Amino acid sequence: MDREYYNALTKVRLERSEELIEESRDLLVKGAYKSANNRSFYAIEKSVKALLATEQMDVTTHNGGLKQFNYLFIFKGDGTFTASDYQIIANAEQIRNASDYDDFYIASKAEAKQQVENAEYLVKKIKKYLADKID
């Protein structure tokens, strides 16, 4: 696959991340906190996968995406992304797992609000970073 394919993939993933943020906001307003946590995580995941596409890379697991993000954009990166960004993503994944799979998990409004804000922050940061890197 060529650069054109990965540029298109990056754009599609960024668009989807925006849709997912909008869904997470709507779910937060409706009081569906577990679902808001889910959509917030997936907004982050799509934007991270957009970053990876700029490196002509694709991953099939959440853990694989997180590891590659850490290696390529934090460890080897230019300083734009930090260990705090990595921690936000890792935390969002843990909360998403609890929200989706733990029947007794109680997601609070404050937690869901924080997850939505974290997703908004990371998607915006990734879009800004990619703005001059894709056609």
Short mmCIF file of C-alpha atoms in Angstrom, two decimals, residues 32-126:
data_model
loop_
_atom_site.label_atom_id
_atom_site.label_comp_id
_atom_site.label_asym_id
_atom_site.label_seq_id
_atom_site.Cartn_x
_atom_site.Cartn_y
_atom_site.Cartn_z
CA ALA A 32 -25.28 7.04 29.76
CA TYR A 33 -21.89 7.26 31.46
CA LYS A 34 -20.59 3.79 30.64
CA SER A 35 -21.40 4.32 26.98
CA ALA A 36 -19.81 7.78 27.05
CA ASN A 37 -16.64 6.17 28.42
CA ASN A 38 -16.74 3.64 25.58
CA ARG A 39 -17.13 6.21 22.82
CA SER A 40 -14.47 8.47 24.36
CA PHE A 41 -11.95 5.64 24.34
CA TYR A 42 -12.74 4.76 20.74
CA ALA A 43 -12.37 8.41 19.70
CA ILE A 44 -8.88 8.34 21.18
CA GLU A 45 -8.11 4.98 19.62
CA LYS A 46 -9.15 6.13 16.13
CA SER A 47 -7.00 9.24 16.37
CA VAL A 48 -4.00 7.20 17.57
CA LYS A 49 -4.54 4.84 14.64
CA ALA A 50 -4.61 7.91 12.37
CA LEU A 51 -1.18 8.82 13.70
CA LEU A 52 0.09 5.32 13.07
CA ALA A 53 -1.23 5.45 9.50
CA THR A 54 1.09 8.40 8.83
CA GLU A 55 3.90 5.95 9.57
CA GLN A 56 2.31 3.49 7.11
CA MET A 57 1.45 1.26 10.04
CA ASP A 58 -1.72 -0.45 11.09
CA VAL A 59 -2.44 -2.44 14.23
CA THR A 60 -5.14 -4.94 15.05
CA THR A 61 -5.27 -4.63 18.83
CA HIS A 62 -5.75 -1.78 21.29
CA ASN A 63 -2.61 -2.82 23.13
CA GLY A 64 -0.62 -2.89 19.90
CA GLY A 65 -1.75 0.64 19.06
CA LEU A 66 -0.84 1.90 22.51
CA LYS A 67 2.60 0.30 22.35
CA GLN A 68 3.34 1.69 18.90
CA PHE A 69 2.12 5.16 19.91
CA ASN A 70 4.42 5.03 22.94
CA TYR A 71 7.40 3.91 20.90
CA LEU A 72 7.00 6.05 17.79
CA PHE A 73 5.50 9.25 19.16
CA ILE A 74 6.78 9.44 22.73
CA PHE A 75 10.03 7.47 22.99
CA LYS A 76 11.28 8.35 19.47
CA GLY A 77 9.03 11.40 19.03
CA ASP A 78 9.76 15.08 18.80
CA GLY A 79 8.34 15.94 22.22
CA THR A 80 4.84 16.77 21.02
CA PHE A 81 3.36 13.76 22.79
CA THR A 82 4.26 13.00 26.38
CA ALA A 83 4.09 10.26 28.96
CA SER A 84 1.00 12.05 30.28
CA ASP A 85 -0.70 11.54 26.92
CA TYR A 86 0.19 7.86 27.06
CA GLN A 87 -1.25 7.66 30.57
CA ILE A 88 -4.51 9.28 29.45
CA ILE A 89 -4.87 6.64 26.75
CA ALA A 90 -3.99 3.75 29.06
CA ASN A 91 -6.44 5.02 31.67
CA ALA A 92 -9.20 5.48 29.09
CA GLU A 93 -8.71 1.88 28.00
CA GLN A 94 -8.99 0.62 31.59
CA ILE A 95 -12.15 2.64 32.18
CA ARG A 96 -13.61 1.48 28.88
CA ASN A 97 -12.92 -2.15 29.80
CA ALA A 98 -14.58 -1.73 33.18
CA SER A 99 -17.53 0.11 31.62
CA ASP A 100 -18.03 -2.57 28.97
CA TYR A 101 -17.28 -5.78 30.83
CA ASP A 102 -17.70 -5.32 34.58
CA ASP A 103 -21.39 -5.75 35.32
CA PHE A 104 -20.99 -4.14 38.74
CA TYR A 105 -18.90 -1.18 37.62
CA ILE A 106 -20.55 2.15 38.36
CA ALA A 107 -19.45 4.93 36.05
CA SER A 108 -19.91 8.38 37.52
CA LYS A 109 -20.85 11.57 35.74
CA ALA A 110 -17.54 13.15 36.81
CA GLU A 111 -15.55 10.22 35.42
CA ALA A 112 -17.43 10.22 32.12
CA LYS A 113 -17.05 14.00 31.82
CA GLN A 114 -13.29 13.63 32.36
CA GLN A 115 -13.10 10.88 29.73
CA VAL A 116 -14.92 13.06 27.20
CA GLU A 117 -12.60 15.98 27.97
CA ASN A 118 -9.54 13.74 27.66
CA ALA A 119 -10.75 12.47 24.30
CA GLU A 120 -11.40 16.01 23.09
CA TYR A 121 -7.91 17.05 24.22
CA LEU A 122 -6.09 14.16 22.54
CA VAL A 123 -8.05 14.22 19.30
CA LYS A 124 -7.48 17.97 19.01
CA LYS A 125 -3.76 17.55 19.76
CA ILE A 126 -3.39 14.76 17.21
#
